[in-house]
PDB file of C-alpha atoms in Angstrom:
ATOM      1  CA  MET A   1      72.754  21.671  20.516  1.00  0.00           C
ATOM      2  CA  LYS A   2      72.314  20.498  24.158  1.00  0.00           C
ATOM      3  CA  MET A   3      73.754  17.255  25.622  1.00  0.00           C
ATOM      4  CA  ILE A   4      73.946  15.572  29.029  1.00  0.00           C
ATOM      5  CA  PHE A   5      77.392  14.087  29.570  1.00  0.00           C
ATOM      6  CA  ILE A   6      77.116  11.415  32.203  1.00  0.00           C
ATOM      7  CA  GLY A   7      80.664  10.827  33.610  1.00  0.00           C
ATOM      8  CA  VAL A   8      82.931  11.518  36.428  1.00  0.00           C
ATOM      9  CA  PHE A   9      83.533  15.180  37.147  1.00  0.00           C
ATOM     10  CA  SER A  10      84.268  15.158  40.807  1.00  0.00           C
ATOM     11  CA  SER A  11      87.923  13.937  40.224  1.00  0.00           C
ATOM     12  CA  PRO A  12      90.202  16.602  38.839  1.00  0.00           C
ATOM     13  CA  PHE A  13      92.075  13.989  36.835  1.00  0.00           C
ATOM     14  CA  SER A  14      89.056  12.508  34.982  1.00  0.00           C
ATOM     15  CA  THR A  15      89.343  12.618  31.216  1.00  0.00           C
ATOM     16  CA  ASN A  16      85.687  13.491  31.185  1.00  0.00           C
ATOM     17  CA  HIS A  17      86.589  17.106  31.926  1.00  0.00           C
ATOM     18  CA  CYS A  18      88.471  17.650  28.647  1.00  0.00           C
ATOM     19  CA  GLN A  19      86.083  15.683  26.654  1.00  0.00           C
ATOM     20  CA  ALA A  20      83.230  17.907  27.761  1.00  0.00           C
ATOM     21  CA  ARG A  21      85.226  20.929  26.843  1.00  0.00           C
ATOM     22  CA  GLY A  22      85.795  19.283  23.480  1.00  0.00           C
ATOM     23  CA  PHE A  23      82.086  19.345  22.734  1.00  0.00           C
ATOM     24  CA  GLU A  24      81.932  22.927  24.015  1.00  0.00           C
ATOM     25  CA  HIS A  25      84.652  23.814  21.488  1.00  0.00           C
ATOM     26  CA  HIS A  26      81.995  23.082  18.791  1.00  0.00           C
ATOM     27  CA  GLY A  27      79.211  25.158  20.460  1.00  0.00           C
ATOM     28  CA  VAL A  28      77.474  22.257  22.143  1.00  0.00           C
ATOM     29  CA  LYS A  29      75.808  23.143  25.552  1.00  0.00           C
ATOM     30  CA  VAL A  30      77.124  20.437  27.984  1.00  0.00           C
ATOM     31  CA  MET A  31      75.261  19.421  31.146  1.00  0.00           C
ATOM     32  CA  ARG A  32      77.669  17.510  33.267  1.00  0.00           C
ATOM     33  CA  TYR A  33      76.291  14.687  35.492  1.00  0.00           C
ATOM     34  CA  ASP A  34      78.544  13.017  37.827  1.00  0.00           C
ATOM     35  CA  TYR A  35      77.002   9.540  38.143  1.00  0.00           C
ATOM     36  CA  ARG A  36      79.472   8.303  40.800  1.00  0.00           C
ATOM     37  CA  GLU A  37      79.165  11.376  43.044  1.00  0.00           C
ATOM     38  CA  ARG A  38      75.276  11.327  42.779  1.00  0.00           C
ATOM     39  CA  LEU A  39      75.394   7.627  43.689  1.00  0.00           C
ATOM     40  CA  ASP A  40      77.270   8.423  46.885  1.00  0.00           C
ATOM     41  CA  ASN A  41      75.160  11.662  47.781  1.00  0.00           C
ATOM     42  CA  LEU A  42      71.645   9.926  47.124  1.00  0.00           C
ATOM     43  CA  GLY A  43      72.833   6.689  48.947  1.00  0.00           C
ATOM     44  CA  GLY A  44      71.934   4.172  46.303  1.00  0.00           C
ATOM     45  CA  GLN A  45      71.708   3.285  42.605  1.00  0.00           C
ATOM     46  CA  VAL A  46      68.017   3.249  42.426  1.00  0.00           C
ATOM     47  CA  ALA A  47      67.623   6.827  43.637  1.00  0.00           C
ATOM     48  CA  ARG A  48      70.456   8.027  41.367  1.00  0.00           C
ATOM     49  CA  ASP A  49      68.931   6.263  38.399  1.00  0.00           C
ATOM     50  CA  GLU A  50      65.533   7.869  39.116  1.00  0.00           C
ATOM     51  CA  GLU A  51      67.096  11.339  39.397  1.00  0.00           C
ATOM     52  CA  LEU A  52      68.905  10.884  36.114  1.00  0.00           C
ATOM     53  CA  ILE A  53      65.911   9.588  34.156  1.00  0.00           C
ATOM     54  CA  ALA A  54      63.864  12.656  35.457  1.00  0.00           C
ATOM     55  CA  LEU A  55      66.665  14.999  34.337  1.00  0.00           C
ATOM     56  CA  ILE A  56      66.735  13.473  30.904  1.00  0.00           C
ATOM     57  CA  LYS A  57      62.979  13.723  30.509  1.00  0.00           C
ATOM     58  CA  ARG A  58      62.901  17.252  31.799  1.00  0.00           C
ATOM     59  CA  GLU A  59      65.853  18.678  29.700  1.00  0.00           C
ATOM     60  CA  LYS A  60      65.170  16.686  26.564  1.00  0.00           C
ATOM     61  CA  PRO A  61      68.794  17.020  25.173  1.00  0.00           C
ATOM     62  CA  LYS A  62      69.729  16.107  21.543  1.00  0.00           C
ATOM     63  CA  LEU A  63      72.533  13.864  22.899  1.00  0.00           C
ATOM     64  CA  VAL A  64      73.157  11.769  26.045  1.00  0.00           C
ATOM     65  CA  LEU A  65      76.584  10.299  26.449  1.00  0.00           C
ATOM     66  CA  PHE A  66      77.314   7.628  28.942  1.00  0.00           C
ATOM     67  CA  SER A  67      80.957   7.354  29.730  1.00  0.00           C
ATOM     68  CA  LYS A  68      81.072   3.647  30.555  1.00  0.00           C
ATOM     69  CA  CYS A  69      78.712   4.269  33.527  1.00  0.00           C
ATOM     70  CA  SER A  70      79.019   1.037  35.393  1.00  0.00           C
ATOM     71  CA  ARG A  71      76.501   0.290  37.993  1.00  0.00           C
ATOM     72  CA  MET A  72      73.669   1.982  36.072  1.00  0.00           C
ATOM     73  CA  ASP A  73      70.602   0.084  35.146  1.00  0.00           C
ATOM     74  CA  ILE A  74      69.726  -0.317  31.357  1.00  0.00           C
ATOM     75  CA  ARG A  75      66.331   1.570  32.020  1.00  0.00           C
ATOM     76  CA  VAL A  76      68.363   4.878  32.141  1.00  0.00           C
ATOM     77  CA  VAL A  77      69.548   4.234  28.586  1.00  0.00           C
ATOM     78  CA  ASN A  78      66.046   3.188  27.546  1.00  0.00           C
ATOM     79  CA  ALA A  79      64.606   6.448  28.913  1.00  0.00           C
ATOM     80  CA  ALA A  80      67.241   8.419  27.114  1.00  0.00           C
ATOM     81  CA  ASN A  81      66.372   6.675  23.937  1.00  0.00           C
ATOM     82  CA  GLU A  82      62.938   7.991  24.106  1.00  0.00           C
ATOM     83  CA  VAL A  83      64.029  11.662  23.783  1.00  0.00           C
ATOM     84  CA  SER A  84      67.590  11.716  22.636  1.00  0.00           C
ATOM     85  CA  LYS A  85      70.386  10.176  20.597  1.00  0.00           C
ATOM     86  CA  THR A  86      72.426   8.083  22.904  1.00  0.00           C
ATOM     87  CA  ILE A  87      76.258   7.263  22.953  1.00  0.00           C
ATOM     88  CA  LEU A  88      78.335   4.909  24.989  1.00  0.00           C
ATOM     89  CA  TRP A  89      81.919   5.654  25.337  1.00  0.00           C
ATOM     90  CA  TYR A  90      84.090   2.753  26.578  1.00  0.00           C
ATOM     91  CA  MET A  91      87.726   3.307  27.238  1.00  0.00           C
ATOM     92  CA  ASP A  92      88.882   0.100  28.870  1.00  0.00           C
ATOM     93  CA  ALA A  93      90.360  -3.193  27.588  1.00  0.00           C
ATOM     94  CA  SER A  94      88.028  -6.116  26.939  1.00  0.00           C
ATOM     95  CA  ASN A  95      88.649  -7.713  30.397  1.00  0.00           C
ATOM     96  CA  ASN A  96      86.144  -5.278  31.768  1.00  0.00           C
ATOM     97  CA  PHE A  97      83.246  -6.438  29.474  1.00  0.00           C
ATOM     98  CA  SER A  98      80.147  -7.485  31.533  1.00  0.00           C
ATOM     99  CA  GLY A  99      76.626  -8.344  30.923  1.00  0.00           C
ATOM    100  CA  GLU A 100      75.566  -4.961  32.202  1.00  0.00           C
ATOM    101  CA  LEU A 101      77.927  -3.264  29.661  1.00  0.00           C
ATOM    102  CA  CYS A 102      76.774  -5.470  26.855  1.00  0.00           C
ATOM    103  CA  ARG A 103      73.198  -4.440  27.333  1.00  0.00           C
ATOM    104  CA  LYS A 104      74.055  -0.875  27.174  1.00  0.00           C
ATOM    105  CA  ILE A 105      76.173  -1.437  23.993  1.00  0.00           C
ATOM    106  CA  GLU A 106      73.125  -3.119  22.342  1.00  0.00           C
ATOM    107  CA  ALA A 107      70.807  -0.272  23.452  1.00  0.00           C
ATOM    108  CA  VAL A 108      72.541   2.959  22.501  1.00  0.00           C
ATOM    109  CA  ASP A 109      72.499   4.517  19.051  1.00  0.00           C
ATOM    110  CA  LEU A 110      76.313   4.644  18.889  1.00  0.00           C
ATOM    111  CA  ALA A 111      78.857   2.673  20.824  1.00  0.00           C
ATOM    112  CA  LEU A 112      82.543   3.944  20.854  1.00  0.00           C
ATOM    113  CA  THR A 113      85.801   2.325  22.060  1.00  0.00           C
ATOM    114  CA  SER A 114      89.379   3.575  22.315  1.00  0.00           C
ATOM    115  CA  HIS A 115      90.706  -0.118  22.007  1.00  0.00           C
ATOM    116  CA  GLU A 116      90.986  -1.326  18.397  1.00  0.00           C
ATOM    117  CA  GLN A 117      90.550  -4.963  19.286  1.00  0.00           C
ATOM    118  CA  VAL A 118      87.518  -4.206  21.487  1.00  0.00           C
ATOM    119  CA  LEU A 119      85.680  -2.969  18.391  1.00  0.00           C
ATOM    120  CA  SER A 120      85.062  -6.502  17.049  1.00  0.00           C
ATOM    121  CA  GLU A 121      83.306  -7.415  20.312  1.00  0.00           C
ATOM    122  CA  MET A 122      81.155  -4.306  20.163  1.00  0.00           C
ATOM    123  CA  LEU A 123      80.093  -4.911  16.609  1.00  0.00           C
ATOM    124  CA  ASP A 124      78.709  -8.281  17.435  1.00  0.00           C
ATOM    125  CA  LEU A 125      76.316  -6.310  19.701  1.00  0.00           C
ATOM    126  CA  ASN A 126      75.723  -3.142  17.842  1.00  0.00           C
ATOM    127  CA  ALA A 127      76.425  -2.510  14.145  1.00  0.00           C
ATOM    128  CA  GLN A 128      76.850   1.215  14.928  1.00  0.00           C
ATOM    129  CA  SER A 129      80.035   0.714  16.872  1.00  0.00           C
ATOM    130  CA  HIS A 130      83.321   2.575  16.044  1.00  0.00           C
ATOM    131  CA  PHE A 131      86.786   3.019  17.147  1.00  0.00           C
ATOM    132  CA  ILE A 132      87.899   6.568  18.206  1.00  0.00           C
ATOM    133  CA  HIS A 133      91.240   7.447  19.653  1.00  0.00           C
ATOM    134  CA  ALA A 134      91.341   8.562  23.269  1.00  0.00           C
ATOM    135  CA  CYS A 135      92.356  12.202  23.881  1.00  0.00           C
ATOM    136  CA  PRO A 136      94.750  13.877  26.289  1.00  0.00           C
ATOM    137  CA  ASP A 137      93.890  16.953  28.220  1.00  0.00           C
ATOM    138  CA  GLU A 138      94.974  20.197  26.500  1.00  0.00           C
ATOM    139  CA  ARG A 139      95.290  21.907  29.818  1.00  0.00           C
ATOM    140  CA  GLU A 140      97.435  19.244  31.419  1.00  0.00           C
ATOM    141  CA  ASN A 141      99.388  17.631  28.642  1.00  0.00           C
ATOM    142  CA  PHE A 142     101.674  20.045  26.766  1.00  0.00           C
ATOM    143  CA  LEU A 143     105.333  20.653  25.788  1.00  0.00           C
ATOM    144  CA  ILE A 144     107.209  22.707  28.255  1.00  0.00           C
ATOM    145  CA  SER A 145     109.738  24.678  26.312  1.00  0.00           C
ATOM    146  CA  GLY A 146     113.341  24.416  27.518  1.00  0.00           C
ATOM    147  CA  CYS A 147     112.636  21.790  30.110  1.00  0.00           C
ATOM    148  CA  GLU A 148     115.810  19.982  31.169  1.00  0.00           C
ATOM    149  CA  LYS A 149     115.809  16.216  30.564  1.00  0.00           C
ATOM    150  CA  THR A 150     117.019  14.895  33.985  1.00  0.00           C
ATOM    151  CA  ILE A 151     115.507  11.402  33.739  1.00  0.00           C
ATOM    152  CA  ASP A 152     116.786   8.819  31.257  1.00  0.00           C
ATOM    153  CA  THR A 153     113.936   6.173  31.235  1.00  0.00           C
ATOM    154  CA  LEU A 154     110.571   6.694  32.950  1.00  0.00           C
ATOM    155  CA  PHE A 155     107.312   4.862  33.568  1.00  0.00           C
ATOM    156  CA  ILE A 156     104.393   6.396  35.407  1.00  0.00           C
ATOM    157  CA  GLY A 157     101.614   3.973  36.459  1.00  0.00           C
ATOM    158  CA  THR A 158     100.906   0.963  38.512  1.00  0.00           C
ATOM    159  CA  SER A 159     102.715  -2.389  38.551  1.00  0.00           C
ATOM    160  CA  ASP A 160      99.870  -4.680  39.782  1.00  0.00           C
ATOM    161  CA  ASN A 161      97.021  -4.465  37.174  1.00  0.00           C
ATOM    162  CA  PRO A 162      96.070  -8.013  36.035  1.00  0.00           C
ATOM    163  CA  ILE A 163      95.916  -7.073  32.483  1.00  0.00           C
ATOM    164  CA  HIS A 164      99.574  -6.085  32.597  1.00  0.00           C
ATOM    165  CA  SER A 165     100.957  -9.100  34.088  1.00  0.00           C
ATOM    166  CA  ASP A 166     104.217  -8.832  32.281  1.00  0.00           C
ATOM    167  CA  ARG A 167     104.875  -5.218  33.379  1.00  0.00           C
ATOM    168  CA  SER A 168     106.802  -5.943  36.616  1.00  0.00           C
ATOM    169  CA  LYS A 169     109.743  -7.510  34.956  1.00  0.00           C
ATOM    170  CA  TYR A 170     110.435  -4.356  33.118  1.00  0.00           C
ATOM    171  CA  LEU A 171     109.918  -2.016  35.988  1.00  0.00           C
ATOM    172  CA  GLU A 172     112.403  -3.974  38.054  1.00  0.00           C
ATOM    173  CA  LEU A 173     115.183  -3.101  35.626  1.00  0.00           C
ATOM    174  CA  PRO A 174     117.693  -0.780  37.376  1.00  0.00           C
ATOM    175  CA  PHE A 175     117.709   1.850  34.594  1.00  0.00           C
ATOM    176  CA  VAL A 176     113.916   2.413  34.696  1.00  0.00           C
ATOM    177  CA  THR A 177     112.511   5.073  36.946  1.00  0.00           C
ATOM    178  CA  HIS A 178     109.043   4.006  38.078  1.00  0.00           C
ATOM    179  CA  LEU A 179     106.536   6.480  39.577  1.00  0.00           C
ATOM    180  CA  GLN A 180     103.023   5.767  40.798  1.00  0.00           C
ATOM    181  CA  GLY A 181     100.169   8.144  41.792  1.00  0.00           C
ATOM    182  CA  VAL A 182     101.353  10.980  39.576  1.00  0.00           C
ATOM    183  CA  PHE A 183      98.654  12.909  37.717  1.00  0.00           C
ATOM    184  CA  GLY A 184      97.854  16.113  36.054  1.00  0.00           C
ATOM    185  CA  HIS A 185     100.428  18.933  36.052  1.00  0.00           C
ATOM    186  CA  ASP A 186     102.976  16.703  37.870  1.00  0.00           C
ATOM    187  CA  HIS A 187     102.544  14.028  35.224  1.00  0.00           C
ATOM    188  CA  ASN A 188     103.268  16.571  32.500  1.00  0.00           C
ATOM    189  CA  VAL A 189     106.445  17.907  34.310  1.00  0.00           C
ATOM    190  CA  TYR A 190     107.867  14.419  34.634  1.00  0.00           C
ATOM    191  CA  VAL A 191     107.224  13.557  31.057  1.00  0.00           C
ATOM    192  CA  ASN A 192     108.893  16.682  29.879  1.00  0.00           C
ATOM    193  CA  GLN A 193     111.824  15.974  32.079  1.00  0.00           C
ATOM    194  CA  SER A 194     112.243  12.455  30.649  1.00  0.00           C
ATOM    195  CA  LYS A 195     114.294  11.355  27.576  1.00  0.00           C
ATOM    196  CA  ILE A 196     112.408   8.046  27.185  1.00  0.00           C
ATOM    197  CA  ASN A 197     108.848   7.376  28.444  1.00  0.00           C
ATOM    198  CA  LEU A 198     107.759   3.786  28.576  1.00  0.00           C
ATOM    199  CA  SER A 199     104.157   2.681  27.764  1.00  0.00           C
ATOM    200  CA  PHE A 200     102.673  -0.885  28.043  1.00  0.00           C
ATOM    201  CA  ALA A 201      99.624  -2.214  26.087  1.00  0.00           C
ATOM    202  CA  PRO A 202      97.563  -4.913  27.863  1.00  0.00           C
ATOM    203  CA  THR A 203      98.920  -8.433  27.499  1.00  0.00           C
ATOM    204  CA  ASP A 204      95.996  -9.314  25.165  1.00  0.00           C
ATOM    205  CA  ALA A 205      97.184  -6.451  22.898  1.00  0.00           C
ATOM    206  CA  SER A 206      93.553  -5.045  22.640  1.00  0.00           C
ATOM    207  CA  GLY A 207      94.686  -1.449  22.603  1.00  0.00           C
ATOM    208  CA  VAL A 208      96.355   1.243  24.530  1.00  0.00           C
ATOM    209  CA  SER A 209      95.338   3.647  27.272  1.00  0.00           C
ATOM    210  CA  VAL A 210      94.982   7.425  27.063  1.00  0.00           C
ATOM    211  CA  ARG A 211      98.371   7.649  28.901  1.00  0.00           C
ATOM    212  CA  LEU A 212     100.155   7.135  25.535  1.00  0.00           C
ATOM    213  CA  TYR A 213      98.436  10.074  24.068  1.00  0.00           C
ATOM    214  CA  LYS A 214      99.118  12.165  27.211  1.00  0.00           C
ATOM    215  CA  ILE A 215     102.941  11.452  26.728  1.00  0.00           C
ATOM    216  CA  MET A 216     102.907  12.318  23.159  1.00  0.00           C
ATOM    217  CA  ALA A 217     100.908  15.562  23.756  1.00  0.00           C
ATOM    218  CA  SER A 218     103.508  16.455  26.232  1.00  0.00           C
ATOM    219  CA  GLY A 219     106.235  16.028  23.708  1.00  0.00           C
ATOM    220  CA  GLY A 220     107.643  12.882  25.214  1.00  0.00           C
ATOM    221  CA  PHE A 221     109.398  10.181  23.329  1.00  0.00           C
ATOM    222  CA  VAL A 222     107.638   6.746  23.634  1.00  0.00           C
ATOM    223  CA  LEU A 223     108.910   3.243  23.793  1.00  0.00           C
ATOM    224  CA  THR A 224     105.889   0.850  23.970  1.00  0.00           C
ATOM    225  CA  THR A 225     104.849  -2.696  23.777  1.00  0.00           C
ATOM    226  CA  PRO A 226     102.849  -3.203  20.585  1.00  0.00           C
ATOM    227  CA  TRP A 227      99.096  -3.709  20.294  1.00  0.00           C
ATOM    228  CA  SER A 228      96.654  -4.874  17.681  1.00  0.00           C
ATOM    229  CA  GLY A 229      95.913  -2.013  15.138  1.00  0.00           C
ATOM    230  CA  MET A 230      98.714   0.171  16.370  1.00  0.00           C
ATOM    231  CA  GLN A 231     100.219   0.708  12.967  1.00  0.00           C
ATOM    232  CA  GLU A 232      96.948   2.059  11.503  1.00  0.00           C
ATOM    233  CA  THR A 233      97.673   5.226  13.579  1.00  0.00           C
ATOM    234  CA  PHE A 234     101.404   5.224  14.410  1.00  0.00           C
ATOM    235  CA  THR A 235     104.474   4.466  12.260  1.00  0.00           C
ATOM    236  CA  ILE A 236     107.171   2.701  14.163  1.00  0.00           C
ATOM    237  CA  GLY A 237     110.368   4.696  13.988  1.00  0.00           C
ATOM    238  CA  ARG A 238     108.581   7.899  12.967  1.00  0.00           C
ATOM    239  CA  HIS A 239     106.113   8.479  15.821  1.00  0.00           C
ATOM    240  CA  LEU A 240     107.260   5.994  18.530  1.00  0.00           C
ATOM    241  CA  ASP A 241     109.248   2.796  18.818  1.00  0.00           C
ATOM    242  CA  VAL A 242     108.386  -0.614  20.180  1.00  0.00           C
ATOM    243  CA  PHE A 243     109.932  -3.393  22.284  1.00  0.00           C
ATOM    244  CA  SER A 244     108.728  -6.953  23.028  1.00  0.00           C
ATOM    245  CA  ASP A 245     111.040  -8.218  25.614  1.00  0.00           C
ATOM    246  CA  VAL A 246     113.689  -7.224  28.233  1.00  0.00           C
ATOM    247  CA  SER A 247     116.563  -7.677  25.856  1.00  0.00           C
ATOM    248  CA  GLU A 248     115.065  -5.463  23.156  1.00  0.00           C
ATOM    249  CA  LEU A 249     114.120  -2.839  25.676  1.00  0.00           C
ATOM    250  CA  LYS A 250     117.629  -2.764  26.926  1.00  0.00           C
ATOM    251  CA  ASP A 251     119.011  -2.462  23.504  1.00  0.00           C
ATOM    252  CA  LYS A 252     116.641   0.412  22.426  1.00  0.00           C
ATOM    253  CA  VAL A 253     117.057   2.413  25.685  1.00  0.00           C
ATOM    254  CA  GLU A 254     120.846   2.253  25.131  1.00  0.00           C
ATOM    255  CA  PHE A 255     120.417   3.256  21.421  1.00  0.00           C
ATOM    256  CA  TYR A 256     118.087   6.168  21.977  1.00  0.00           C
ATOM    257  CA  LEU A 257     120.067   7.609  24.901  1.00  0.00           C
ATOM    258  CA  LYS A 258     123.050   7.846  22.569  1.00  0.00           C
ATOM    259  CA  HIS A 259     121.131   9.411  19.602  1.00  0.00           C
ATOM    260  CA  ASP A 260     119.526  12.559  21.091  1.00  0.00           C
ATOM    261  CA  ASP A 261     118.644  14.062  17.632  1.00  0.00           C
ATOM    262  CA  LEU A 262     116.719  11.060  16.432  1.00  0.00           C
ATOM    263  CA  ARG A 263     114.970  10.580  19.759  1.00  0.00           C
ATOM    264  CA  GLN A 264     113.871  14.266  19.650  1.00  0.00           C
ATOM    265  CA  GLU A 265     112.738  13.947  15.959  1.00  0.00           C
ATOM    266  CA  ILE A 266     110.518  10.938  16.774  1.00  0.00           C
ATOM    267  CA  ALA A 267     109.188  12.694  19.883  1.00  0.00           C
ATOM    268  CA  MET A 268     108.173  15.732  17.885  1.00  0.00           C
ATOM    269  CA  ASN A 269     106.633  13.721  15.107  1.00  0.00           C
ATOM    270  CA  GLY A 270     104.295  11.998  17.761  1.00  0.00           C
ATOM    271  CA  TYR A 271     103.714  15.361  19.383  1.00  0.00           C
ATOM    272  CA  SER A 272     102.549  16.981  16.030  1.00  0.00           C
ATOM    273  CA  LEU A 273     100.413  13.999  15.173  1.00  0.00           C
ATOM    274  CA  VAL A 274      98.559  13.988  18.499  1.00  0.00           C
ATOM    275  CA  GLN A 275      98.095  17.732  18.597  1.00  0.00           C
ATOM    276  CA  SER A 276      96.862  17.804  15.090  1.00  0.00           C
ATOM    277  CA  ASN A 277      94.423  14.941  15.247  1.00  0.00           C
ATOM    278  CA  TYR A 278      93.691  13.646  18.692  1.00  0.00           C
ATOM    279  CA  MET A 279      93.028  16.423  21.075  1.00  0.00           C
ATOM    280  CA  PRO A 280      89.553  16.863  22.804  1.00  0.00           C
ATOM    281  CA  GLN A 281      88.055  18.967  20.009  1.00  0.00           C
ATOM    282  CA  HIS A 282      89.031  16.326  17.439  1.00  0.00           C
ATOM    283  CA  TRP A 283      87.534  13.631  19.685  1.00  0.00           C
ATOM    284  CA  ALA A 284      84.201  15.470  20.105  1.00  0.00           C
ATOM    285  CA  LYS A 285      84.046  16.435  16.379  1.00  0.00           C
ATOM    286  CA  LYS A 286      84.294  12.833  15.290  1.00  0.00           C
ATOM    287  CA  ILE A 287      81.481  11.892  17.599  1.00  0.00           C
ATOM    288  CA  ILE A 288      79.221  14.802  16.430  1.00  0.00           C
ATOM    289  CA  GLU A 289      79.869  13.716  12.807  1.00  0.00           C
ATOM    290  CA  LYS A 290      78.923  10.050  13.486  1.00  0.00           C
ATOM    291  CA  ILE A 291      75.821  10.779  15.455  1.00  0.00           C
TER     292      ILE A 291
END
């Protein structure tokens, strides 16, 4: 089976790399098309879209997957529908919904989201919409055996995203180590060096980013704010734990720093769950089965 995967491949930290390998794990021949890089190289959206339409018509793949693909005209999806099955993969919270995105959701054969609450909005547009867990990168997110835990409580990420307006009050706490601009191998090392890794769901509780799955795939213990649908996948106290305010975070950090065995047990439960169910090959297999 041949597919065209339209995503971002010029950045070494794009999740599209491991997702494409997930399809290849199942014997799919994947043609990678970097829609952002081609936009820059060709000097405009019209030229890029024309090139992509020509490629789809020439190759006639069985599948065309659009990874969000903002700033792409609906006529590309329509052209792909003439020769292929089409899939839209959307990995953001609902705040990034736009008219352009909605038209794509309506047009594709299969619309997929990694945010549980976003699914209801998708279903209003396309009955063939489904929730699928985001996947970490098997080459970048893994357990480092024997790694010394030198950081008590860590958060890796930005503090100024509008959908995380409550995040700054936690990151200002003196016991939280906050790092920004850390990706790939470095991200994995820091997670492995940390006793507690913080995660934050959007303030609308619509879902959680792939960062949580990366932490778990690296063997990290997770303390997170809750989100809608969380307990359909994770059991609180078994795979991770949650906090809802500063006071609760302080109490749970103090508790888990004193109970190493329990913290490690929960971290390994989360690690096993993700490694067994939510890696790139699992992500791709679910999509193949649904299409």
